[in-house]
Coordinates of C-alpha atoms and ligand atoms in Angstrom, one line a residue:
X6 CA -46.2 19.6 109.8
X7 CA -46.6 21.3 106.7
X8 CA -43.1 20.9 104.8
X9 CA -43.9 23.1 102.0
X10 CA -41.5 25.9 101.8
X11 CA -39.1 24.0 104.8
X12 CA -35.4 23.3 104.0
X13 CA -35.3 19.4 104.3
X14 CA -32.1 17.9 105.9
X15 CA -30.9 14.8 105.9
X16 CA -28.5 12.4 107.3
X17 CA -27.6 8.3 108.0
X18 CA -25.8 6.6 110.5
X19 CA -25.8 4.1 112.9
X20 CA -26.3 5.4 116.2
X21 CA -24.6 2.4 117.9
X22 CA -24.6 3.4 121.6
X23 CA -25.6 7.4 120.9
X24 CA -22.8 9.2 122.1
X25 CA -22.1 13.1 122.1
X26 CA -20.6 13.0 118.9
X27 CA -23.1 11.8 117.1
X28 CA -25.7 14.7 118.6
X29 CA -23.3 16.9 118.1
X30 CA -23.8 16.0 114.2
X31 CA -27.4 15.7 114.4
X32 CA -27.7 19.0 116.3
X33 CA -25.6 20.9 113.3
X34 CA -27.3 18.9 110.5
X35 CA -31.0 20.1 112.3
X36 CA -29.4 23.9 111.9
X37 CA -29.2 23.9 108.5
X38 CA -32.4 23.3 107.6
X39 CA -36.4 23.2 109.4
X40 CA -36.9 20.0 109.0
X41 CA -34.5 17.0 109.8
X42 CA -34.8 13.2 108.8
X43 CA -32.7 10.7 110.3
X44 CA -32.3 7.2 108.4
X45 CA -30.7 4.8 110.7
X46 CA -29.0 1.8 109.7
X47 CA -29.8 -1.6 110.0
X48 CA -28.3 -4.7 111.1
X49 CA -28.1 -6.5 108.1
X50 CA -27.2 -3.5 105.8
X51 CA -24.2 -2.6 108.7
X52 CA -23.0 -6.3 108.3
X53 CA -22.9 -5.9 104.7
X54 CA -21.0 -2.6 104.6
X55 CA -18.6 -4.6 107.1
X56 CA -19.4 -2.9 110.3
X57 CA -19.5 -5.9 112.2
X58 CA -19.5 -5.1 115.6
X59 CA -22.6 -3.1 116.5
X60 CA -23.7 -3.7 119.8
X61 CA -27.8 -2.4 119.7
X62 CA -30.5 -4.0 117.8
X63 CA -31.9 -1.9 114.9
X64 CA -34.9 -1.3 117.2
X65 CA -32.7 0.3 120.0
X66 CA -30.9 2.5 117.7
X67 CA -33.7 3.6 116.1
X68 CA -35.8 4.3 119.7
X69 CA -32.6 6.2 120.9
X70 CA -32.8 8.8 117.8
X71 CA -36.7 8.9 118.0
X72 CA -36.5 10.2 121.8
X73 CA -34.2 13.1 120.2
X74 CA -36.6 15.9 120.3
X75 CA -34.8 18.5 117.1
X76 CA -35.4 14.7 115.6
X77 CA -38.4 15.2 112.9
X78 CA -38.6 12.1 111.2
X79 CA -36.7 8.6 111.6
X80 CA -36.4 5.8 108.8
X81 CA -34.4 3.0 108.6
X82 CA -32.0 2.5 106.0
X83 CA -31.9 -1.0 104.6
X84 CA -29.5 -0.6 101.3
X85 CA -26.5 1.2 99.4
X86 CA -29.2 2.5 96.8
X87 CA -31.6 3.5 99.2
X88 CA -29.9 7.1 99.9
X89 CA -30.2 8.2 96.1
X90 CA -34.0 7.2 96.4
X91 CA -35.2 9.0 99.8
X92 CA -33.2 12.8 98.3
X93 CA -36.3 11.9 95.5
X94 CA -38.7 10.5 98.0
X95 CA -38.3 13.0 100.5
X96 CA -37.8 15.7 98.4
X97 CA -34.6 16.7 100.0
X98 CA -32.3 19.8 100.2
X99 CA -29.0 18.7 102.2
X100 CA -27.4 15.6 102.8
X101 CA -25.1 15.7 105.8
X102 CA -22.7 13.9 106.9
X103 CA -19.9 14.1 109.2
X104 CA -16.4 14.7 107.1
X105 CA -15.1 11.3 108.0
X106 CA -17.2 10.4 105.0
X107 CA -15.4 13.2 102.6
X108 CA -16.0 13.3 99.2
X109 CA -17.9 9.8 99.4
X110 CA -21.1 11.1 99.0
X111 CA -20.7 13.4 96.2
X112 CA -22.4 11.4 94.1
X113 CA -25.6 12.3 95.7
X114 CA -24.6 16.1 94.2
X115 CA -27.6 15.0 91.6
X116 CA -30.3 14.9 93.7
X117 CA -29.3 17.4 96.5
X118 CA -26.7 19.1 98.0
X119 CA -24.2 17.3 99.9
X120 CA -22.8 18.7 103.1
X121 CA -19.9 17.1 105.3
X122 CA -20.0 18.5 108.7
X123 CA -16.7 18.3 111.2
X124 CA -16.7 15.1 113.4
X125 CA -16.3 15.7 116.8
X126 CA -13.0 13.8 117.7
X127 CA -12.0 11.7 120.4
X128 CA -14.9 9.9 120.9
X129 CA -16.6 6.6 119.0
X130 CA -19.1 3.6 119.5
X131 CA -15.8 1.2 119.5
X132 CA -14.7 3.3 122.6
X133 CA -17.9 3.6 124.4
X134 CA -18.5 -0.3 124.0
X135 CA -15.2 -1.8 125.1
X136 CA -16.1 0.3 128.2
X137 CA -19.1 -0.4 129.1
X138 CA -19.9 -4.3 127.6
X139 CA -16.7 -5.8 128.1
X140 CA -15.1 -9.0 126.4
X141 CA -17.1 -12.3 126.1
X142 CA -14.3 -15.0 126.5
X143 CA -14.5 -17.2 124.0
X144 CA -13.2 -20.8 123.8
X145 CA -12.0 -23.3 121.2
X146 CA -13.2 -27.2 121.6
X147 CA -11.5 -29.5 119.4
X148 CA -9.3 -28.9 117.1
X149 CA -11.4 -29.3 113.4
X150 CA -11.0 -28.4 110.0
X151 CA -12.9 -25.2 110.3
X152 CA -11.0 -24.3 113.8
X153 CA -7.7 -22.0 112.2
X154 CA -10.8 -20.3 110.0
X155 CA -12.8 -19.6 113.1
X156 CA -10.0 -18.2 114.8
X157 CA -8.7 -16.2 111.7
X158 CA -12.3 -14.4 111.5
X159 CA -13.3 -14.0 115.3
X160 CA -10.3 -11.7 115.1
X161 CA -12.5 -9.4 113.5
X162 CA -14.8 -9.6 115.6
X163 CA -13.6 -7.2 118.4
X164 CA -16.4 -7.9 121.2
X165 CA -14.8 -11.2 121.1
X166 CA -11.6 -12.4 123.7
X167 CA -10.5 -15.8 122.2
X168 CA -7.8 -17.2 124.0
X169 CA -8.0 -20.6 124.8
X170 CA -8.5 -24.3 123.6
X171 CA -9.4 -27.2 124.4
X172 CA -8.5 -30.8 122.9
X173 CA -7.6 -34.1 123.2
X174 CA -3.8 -33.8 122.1
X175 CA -1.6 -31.9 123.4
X176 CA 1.0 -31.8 121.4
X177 CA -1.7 -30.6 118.4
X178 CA -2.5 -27.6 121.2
X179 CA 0.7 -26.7 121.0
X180 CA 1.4 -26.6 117.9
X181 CA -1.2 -24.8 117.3
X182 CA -1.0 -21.9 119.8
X183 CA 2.4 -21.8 118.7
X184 CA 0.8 -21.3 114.9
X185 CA -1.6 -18.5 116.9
X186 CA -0.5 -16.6 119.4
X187 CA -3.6 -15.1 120.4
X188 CA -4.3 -18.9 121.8
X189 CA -2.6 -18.3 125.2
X190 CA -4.7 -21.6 127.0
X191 CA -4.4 -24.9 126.0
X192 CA -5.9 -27.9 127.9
X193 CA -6.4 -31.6 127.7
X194 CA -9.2 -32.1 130.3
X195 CA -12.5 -30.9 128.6
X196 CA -13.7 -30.2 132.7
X197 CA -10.7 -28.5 133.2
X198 CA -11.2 -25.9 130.2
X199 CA -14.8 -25.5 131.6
X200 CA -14.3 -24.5 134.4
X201 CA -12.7 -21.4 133.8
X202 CA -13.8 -18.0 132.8
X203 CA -14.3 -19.1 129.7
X204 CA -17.9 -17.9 128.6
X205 CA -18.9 -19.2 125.1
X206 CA -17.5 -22.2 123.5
X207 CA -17.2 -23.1 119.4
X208 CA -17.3 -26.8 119.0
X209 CA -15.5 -28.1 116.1
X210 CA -15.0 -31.9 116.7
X211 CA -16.2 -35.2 115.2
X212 CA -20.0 -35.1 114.5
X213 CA -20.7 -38.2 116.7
X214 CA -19.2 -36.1 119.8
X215 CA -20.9 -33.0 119.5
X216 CA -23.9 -33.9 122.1
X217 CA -22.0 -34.8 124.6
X218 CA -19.2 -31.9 124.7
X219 CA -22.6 -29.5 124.0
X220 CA -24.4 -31.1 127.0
X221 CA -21.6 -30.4 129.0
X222 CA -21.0 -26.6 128.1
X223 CA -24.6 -26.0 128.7
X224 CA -24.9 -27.5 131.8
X225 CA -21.6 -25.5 132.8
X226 CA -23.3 -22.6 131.8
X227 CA -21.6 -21.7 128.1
X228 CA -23.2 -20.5 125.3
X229 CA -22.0 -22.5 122.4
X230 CA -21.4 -22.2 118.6
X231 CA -21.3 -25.8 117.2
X232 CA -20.3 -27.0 113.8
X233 CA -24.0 -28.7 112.1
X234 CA -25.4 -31.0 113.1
X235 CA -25.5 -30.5 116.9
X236 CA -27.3 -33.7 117.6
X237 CA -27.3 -37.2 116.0
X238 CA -30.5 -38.0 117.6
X239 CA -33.7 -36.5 117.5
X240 CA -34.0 -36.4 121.1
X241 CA -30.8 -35.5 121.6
X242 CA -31.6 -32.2 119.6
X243 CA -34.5 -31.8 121.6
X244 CA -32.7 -32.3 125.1
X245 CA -30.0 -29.7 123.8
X246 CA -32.9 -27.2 123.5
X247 CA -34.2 -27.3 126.4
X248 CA -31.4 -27.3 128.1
X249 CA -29.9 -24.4 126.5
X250 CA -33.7 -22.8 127.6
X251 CA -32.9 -23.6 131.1
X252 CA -29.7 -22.5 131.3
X253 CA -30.3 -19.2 129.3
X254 CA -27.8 -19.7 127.1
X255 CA -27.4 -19.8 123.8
X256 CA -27.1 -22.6 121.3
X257 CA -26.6 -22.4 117.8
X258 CA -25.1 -24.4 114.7
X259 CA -22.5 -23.1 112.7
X260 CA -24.2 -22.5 109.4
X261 CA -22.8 -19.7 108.3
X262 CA -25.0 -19.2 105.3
X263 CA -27.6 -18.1 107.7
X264 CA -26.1 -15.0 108.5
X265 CA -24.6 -13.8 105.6
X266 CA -26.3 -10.3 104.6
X267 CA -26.5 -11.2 101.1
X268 CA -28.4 -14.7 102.4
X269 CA -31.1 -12.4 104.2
X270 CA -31.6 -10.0 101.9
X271 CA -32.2 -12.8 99.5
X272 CA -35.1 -13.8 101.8
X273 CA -36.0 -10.3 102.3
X274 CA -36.4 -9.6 98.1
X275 CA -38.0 -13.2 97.8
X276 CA -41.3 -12.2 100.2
X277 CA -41.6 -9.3 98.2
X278 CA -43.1 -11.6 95.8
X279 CA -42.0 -10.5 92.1
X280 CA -41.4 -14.4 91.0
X281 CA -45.1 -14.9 92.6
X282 CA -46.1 -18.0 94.1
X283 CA -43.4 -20.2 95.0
X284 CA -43.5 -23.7 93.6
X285 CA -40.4 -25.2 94.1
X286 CA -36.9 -24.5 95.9
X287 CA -33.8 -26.7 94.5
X288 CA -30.4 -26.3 96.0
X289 CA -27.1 -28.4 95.9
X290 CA -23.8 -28.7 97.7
X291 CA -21.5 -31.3 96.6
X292 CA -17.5 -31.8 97.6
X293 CA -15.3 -34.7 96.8
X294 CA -13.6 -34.5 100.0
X295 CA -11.5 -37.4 99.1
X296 CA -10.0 -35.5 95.8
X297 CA -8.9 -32.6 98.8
X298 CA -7.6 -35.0 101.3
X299 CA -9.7 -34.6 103.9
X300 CA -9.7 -38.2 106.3
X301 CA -12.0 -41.2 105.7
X302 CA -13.1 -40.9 109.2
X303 CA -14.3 -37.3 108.2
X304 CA -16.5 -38.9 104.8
X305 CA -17.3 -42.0 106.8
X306 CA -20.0 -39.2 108.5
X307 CA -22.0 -39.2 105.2
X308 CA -22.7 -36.9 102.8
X309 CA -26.6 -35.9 104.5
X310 CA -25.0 -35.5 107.9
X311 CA -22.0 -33.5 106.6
X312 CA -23.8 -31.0 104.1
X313 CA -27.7 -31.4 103.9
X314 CA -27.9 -28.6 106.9
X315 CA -27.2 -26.1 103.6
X316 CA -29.9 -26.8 101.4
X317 CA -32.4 -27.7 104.0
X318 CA -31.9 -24.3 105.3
X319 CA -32.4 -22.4 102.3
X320 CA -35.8 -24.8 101.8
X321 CA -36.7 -24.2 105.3
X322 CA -36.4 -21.0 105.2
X323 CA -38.5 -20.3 101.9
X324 CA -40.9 -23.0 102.4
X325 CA -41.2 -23.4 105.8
X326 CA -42.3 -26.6 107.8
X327 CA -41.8 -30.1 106.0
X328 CA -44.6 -32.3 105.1
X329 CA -42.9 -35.7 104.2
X330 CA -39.5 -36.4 103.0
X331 CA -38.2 -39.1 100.4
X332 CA -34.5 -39.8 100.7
X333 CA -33.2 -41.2 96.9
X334 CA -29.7 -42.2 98.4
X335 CA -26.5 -44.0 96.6
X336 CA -22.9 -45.2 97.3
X337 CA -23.2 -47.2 100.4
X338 CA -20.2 -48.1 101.7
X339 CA -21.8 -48.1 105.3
X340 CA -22.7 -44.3 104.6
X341 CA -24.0 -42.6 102.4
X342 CA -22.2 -40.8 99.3
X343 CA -24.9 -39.0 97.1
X344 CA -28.1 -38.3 98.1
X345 CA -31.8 -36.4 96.7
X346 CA -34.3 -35.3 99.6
X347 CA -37.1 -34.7 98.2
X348 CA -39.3 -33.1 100.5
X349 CA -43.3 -31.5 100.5
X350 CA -44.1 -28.6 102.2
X351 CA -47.3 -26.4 102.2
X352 CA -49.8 -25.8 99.2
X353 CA -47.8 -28.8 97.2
X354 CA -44.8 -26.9 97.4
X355 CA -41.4 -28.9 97.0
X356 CA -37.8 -28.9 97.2
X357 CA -35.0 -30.7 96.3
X358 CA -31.9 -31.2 98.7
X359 CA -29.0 -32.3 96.4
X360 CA -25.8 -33.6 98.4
X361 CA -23.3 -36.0 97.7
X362 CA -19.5 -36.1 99.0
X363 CA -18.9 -39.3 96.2
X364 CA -20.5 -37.3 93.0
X365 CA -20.1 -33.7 91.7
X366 CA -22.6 -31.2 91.0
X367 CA -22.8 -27.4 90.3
X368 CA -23.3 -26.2 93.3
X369 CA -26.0 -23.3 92.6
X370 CA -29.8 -22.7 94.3
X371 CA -33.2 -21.7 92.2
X372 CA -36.1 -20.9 93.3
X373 CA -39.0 -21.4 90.9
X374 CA -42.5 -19.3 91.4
X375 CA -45.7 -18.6 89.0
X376 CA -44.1 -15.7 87.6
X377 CA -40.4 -15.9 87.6
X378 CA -37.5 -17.3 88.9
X379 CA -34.3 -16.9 91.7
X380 CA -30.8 -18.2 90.6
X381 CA -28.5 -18.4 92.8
X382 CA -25.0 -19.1 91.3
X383 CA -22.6 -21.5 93.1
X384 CA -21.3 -21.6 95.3
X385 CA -24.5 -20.3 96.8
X386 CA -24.5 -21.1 100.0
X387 CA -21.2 -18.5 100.1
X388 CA -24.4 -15.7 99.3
X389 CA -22.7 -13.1 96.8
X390 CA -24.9 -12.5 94.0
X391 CA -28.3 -13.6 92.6
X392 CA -30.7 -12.9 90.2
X393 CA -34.6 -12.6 89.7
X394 CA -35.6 -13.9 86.0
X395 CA -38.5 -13.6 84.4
X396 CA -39.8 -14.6 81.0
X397 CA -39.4 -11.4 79.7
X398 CA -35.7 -11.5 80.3
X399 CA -35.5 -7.2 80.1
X400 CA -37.4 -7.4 83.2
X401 CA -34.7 -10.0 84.8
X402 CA -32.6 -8.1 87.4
X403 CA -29.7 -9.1 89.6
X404 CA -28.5 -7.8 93.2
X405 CA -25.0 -8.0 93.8
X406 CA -23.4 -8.1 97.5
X407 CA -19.2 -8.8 98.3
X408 CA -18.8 -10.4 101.9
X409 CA -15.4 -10.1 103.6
X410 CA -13.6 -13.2 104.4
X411 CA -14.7 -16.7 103.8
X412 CA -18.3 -15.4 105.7
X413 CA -17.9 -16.7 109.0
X414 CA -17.1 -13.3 110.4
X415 CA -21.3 -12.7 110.3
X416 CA -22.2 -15.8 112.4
X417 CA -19.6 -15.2 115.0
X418 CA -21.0 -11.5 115.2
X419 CA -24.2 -12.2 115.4
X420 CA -23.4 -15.0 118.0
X421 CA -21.3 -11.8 120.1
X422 CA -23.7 -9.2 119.7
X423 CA -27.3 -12.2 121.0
X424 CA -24.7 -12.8 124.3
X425 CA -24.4 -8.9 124.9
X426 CA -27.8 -8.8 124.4
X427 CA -28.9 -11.0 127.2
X428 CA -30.7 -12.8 123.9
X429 CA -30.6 -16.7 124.5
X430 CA -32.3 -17.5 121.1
X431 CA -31.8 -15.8 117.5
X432 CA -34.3 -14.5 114.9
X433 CA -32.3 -15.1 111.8
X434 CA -32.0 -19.6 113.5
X435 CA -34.3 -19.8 115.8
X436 CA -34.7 -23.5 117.6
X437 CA -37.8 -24.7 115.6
X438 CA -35.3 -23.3 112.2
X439 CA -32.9 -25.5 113.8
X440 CA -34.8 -28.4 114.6
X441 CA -36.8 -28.5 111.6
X442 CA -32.8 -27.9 109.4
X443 CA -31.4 -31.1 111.4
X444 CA -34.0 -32.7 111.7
X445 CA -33.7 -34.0 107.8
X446 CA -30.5 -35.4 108.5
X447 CA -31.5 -37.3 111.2
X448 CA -34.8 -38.8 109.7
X449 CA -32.1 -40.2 106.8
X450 CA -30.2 -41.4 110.0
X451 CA -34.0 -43.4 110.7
X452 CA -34.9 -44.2 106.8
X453 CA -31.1 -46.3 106.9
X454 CA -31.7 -47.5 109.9
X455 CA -35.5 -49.2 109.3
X456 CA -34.0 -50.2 105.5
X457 CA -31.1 -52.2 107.1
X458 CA -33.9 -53.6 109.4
X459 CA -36.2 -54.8 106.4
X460 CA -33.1 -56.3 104.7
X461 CA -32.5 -58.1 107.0
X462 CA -35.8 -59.4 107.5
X463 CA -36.1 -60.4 104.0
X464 CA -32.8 -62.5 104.0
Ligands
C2G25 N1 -19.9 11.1 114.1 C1 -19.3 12.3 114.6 N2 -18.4 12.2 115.6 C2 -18.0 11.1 116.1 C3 -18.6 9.9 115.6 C4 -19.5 9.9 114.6 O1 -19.6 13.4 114.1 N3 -17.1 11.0 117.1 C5 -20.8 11.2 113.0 C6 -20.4 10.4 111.7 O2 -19.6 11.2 111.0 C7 -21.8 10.2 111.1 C8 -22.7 10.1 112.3 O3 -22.1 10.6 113.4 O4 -22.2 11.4 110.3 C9 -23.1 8.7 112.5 O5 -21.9 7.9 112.7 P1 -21.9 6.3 112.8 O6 -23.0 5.9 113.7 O7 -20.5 5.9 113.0 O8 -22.5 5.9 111.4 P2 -21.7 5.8 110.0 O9 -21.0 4.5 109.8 O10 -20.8 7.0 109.9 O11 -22.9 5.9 109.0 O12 -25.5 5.1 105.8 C10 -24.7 5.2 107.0 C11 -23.8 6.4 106.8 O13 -23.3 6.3 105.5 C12 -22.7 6.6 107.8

């Protein structure tokens, strides 16, 4: 189509279960113009902007508004500043935009001219989903540190019916459901809570326990959301796996980095390849547990088991599969304290792991390339803000994301929306992410275990 001399209109939105109102928008956004472009949201931009609870993939969305035929073009938006650039990229003459956004979009008076069209009322994505997708009924398993925090951000998570616990005290059920009262169910017998209509589980327990509460929910048909690591043995991991595979469920650790937008889109500016080749990912995470009260039993679990799954992602995920690994361990008082994985990964490429629960550390990420650099502030694994450097520090610049909560409001949506999906695996941690992420906890687990051995040979 020749577009010369045609009135360009365009609007944004994410489509999520396309309902009458929003072609009721389209159709009067298409009439005042020739030609009408569509930029449809996606996921991770809709997490970011807080709309959590979106039920279609981006691809879904986007084939829903491609089938509409007074649809001309479709494009996906992926960023707050991406609206300013497409009125200059598509040469555009309205923005429209239904008048729930009022006066939001003025500012884009500079590049075109902005329109806000009436909204049809009484009718929304929330609506249409509670309808049609129903509640996945969620359950609690032990009672952890993180549990109150899980509960406090599922609540914003409306796809999500969490109402009952399980654990081995009563009295500590009690208490809390008393503390919550969305936690209706409390029970004592782990086969007990299974067997009702509970569908997905978060496990929040002792590390040492999670295999065998995890085996069980699978085999019982759960998807399950477990606090990292999921396994303390390597075949453990791998027997979780497949059975999650034959079950077709899902399974997941609960490393929320992984799913915080500010997190992908870090990966997402990083491929794009300003800082050049990547040489060398370092990250850190340090807490002195003791200093905040937290049990012995808790640091007895050692600092690699408790925080390496951080930084290894973050390696993983911008170096990909390990070569070797070098553990450079301290503080033994039967567990580790402190420890620097060093590990090699394609074209010489290395990072550094830094964790310790007995040392302290600023608790920041870089990623070092051929032409520049990433710096992640601390904490980074909490992804807000981070910054591309270069030697010519004018070039440097910096992209700058809030997230609401303490971020585990993204994992647990992503968790809901892979179950109404019928997914049984995720993208953003798929099982070879995860088994390559625990895996360097458990080769530590190995590297003690054979040095122990050789001690004791020598003596
Ligand atoms: N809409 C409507 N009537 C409804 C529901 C939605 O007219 N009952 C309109 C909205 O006003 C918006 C469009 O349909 O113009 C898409 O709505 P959503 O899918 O809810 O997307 P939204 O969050 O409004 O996206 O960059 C994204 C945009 O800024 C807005």
């Amino acid at each position: 189509m020749n577009l010369k001399n045609k009135k360009i209109v365009i609007t944004y939105g994410t489509y999520d279960m396309l309902h009458e109102g929003h072609l009721k928008l389209l159709k009067r956004a298409k009439a005042l113009g020739d030609y009408l472009i569509v930029g449809v949201t996606d996921e991770n931009y809709d997490r970011s902007r807080g709309k959590l609870n979106v039920s279609q993939s981006t691809q879904e969305r986007v084939d829903a508004v491609k089938a509409l035929d007074f649809v001309d073009k479709v494009i996906v938006e992926k960023h707050k500043k991406q609206k300013a650039e497409d009125m200059v990229k598509y040469d555009v003459d309205i923005f429209a935009i239904g008048d729930d956004w009022i006066g939001a979009f003025d500012y884009l008076n500079k590049y075109t001219h902005v329109e806000y069209l009436p909204r049809t009322e009484g009718i929304s994505s929330t609506q249409l989903r509670k309808k049609h997708i129903g509640l996945i009924k969620m359950g609690l398993v032990g009672l952890g540190r993180d549990t109150q925090a899980f509960v406090d951000e599922a609540a914003y998570v409306s796809s999500i019916k969490l109402n009952r616990i399980y654990a081995d005290d009563f009295l500590a059920i009690k208490k809390f459901s008393k503390e919550n009262p969305s936690i209706e169910y409390g029970h004592d017998n782990y086969e007990d809570f299974l067997d009702t209509h509970v569908q997905a589980v978060y496990i929040d327990t002792a590390l040492k326990r999670h295999y065998t509460l995890i085996k069980k929910a699978l085999e019982a048909g759960k998807h399950v959301l477990c606090e990292n690591p999921i396994a303390m043995e390597k075949k453990e991991l791998k027997e979780l796996l497949s059975l999650a595979k034959k079950q077709k469920v899902l399974l997941l650790p609960a490393l929320k980095t992984a799913f915080m937008p500010a997190f992908n889109q870090l990966l997402k500016e990083i491929e794009k390849g300003d800082i050049g080749e990547i040489k060398e990912v370092r990250a850190t995470r340090t807490s002195l547990y003791r200093e905040k009260n937290y049990p012995e039993s808790f640091i007895a679990q050692g600092a690699t088991n408790i925080l390496s799954g951080y930084p290894s992602l973050l390696i993983h995920k911008v170096l990909g599969k390990r070569k070797s690994t070098t553990f450079f361990d301290q503080g033994d008082d039967g567990y580790d304290t402190s420890n620097l994985i060093v590990t090699t990964h394609k074209n010489g490429t290395v990072g550094v792991a830094r964790v310790a629960t007995g040392a302290k550390s600023e608790g920041d990420a870089v990623i070092s390339g051929t032409k520049g650099y990433v710096y992640i502030p601390a904490p980074w694994w909490l992804t807000k803000e981070f910054y591309f450097k270069f030697e010519d520090s004018h070039k440097s610049y910096k992209f700058k994301y809030e997230f609401e909560g303490c971020g585990l409001r993204y994992m647990i949506a992503e968790f809901a929306s892979l179950i109404q999906r019928g997914k049984h695996t995720s993208q953003t941690l798929s099982p070879s992410d995860i088994v390559a992420i625990s895996r360097v906890a458990l080769e530590y687990k190995d590297f003690r275990e054979q040095r122990a051995e050789n001690d004791t040979k020598e003596k």
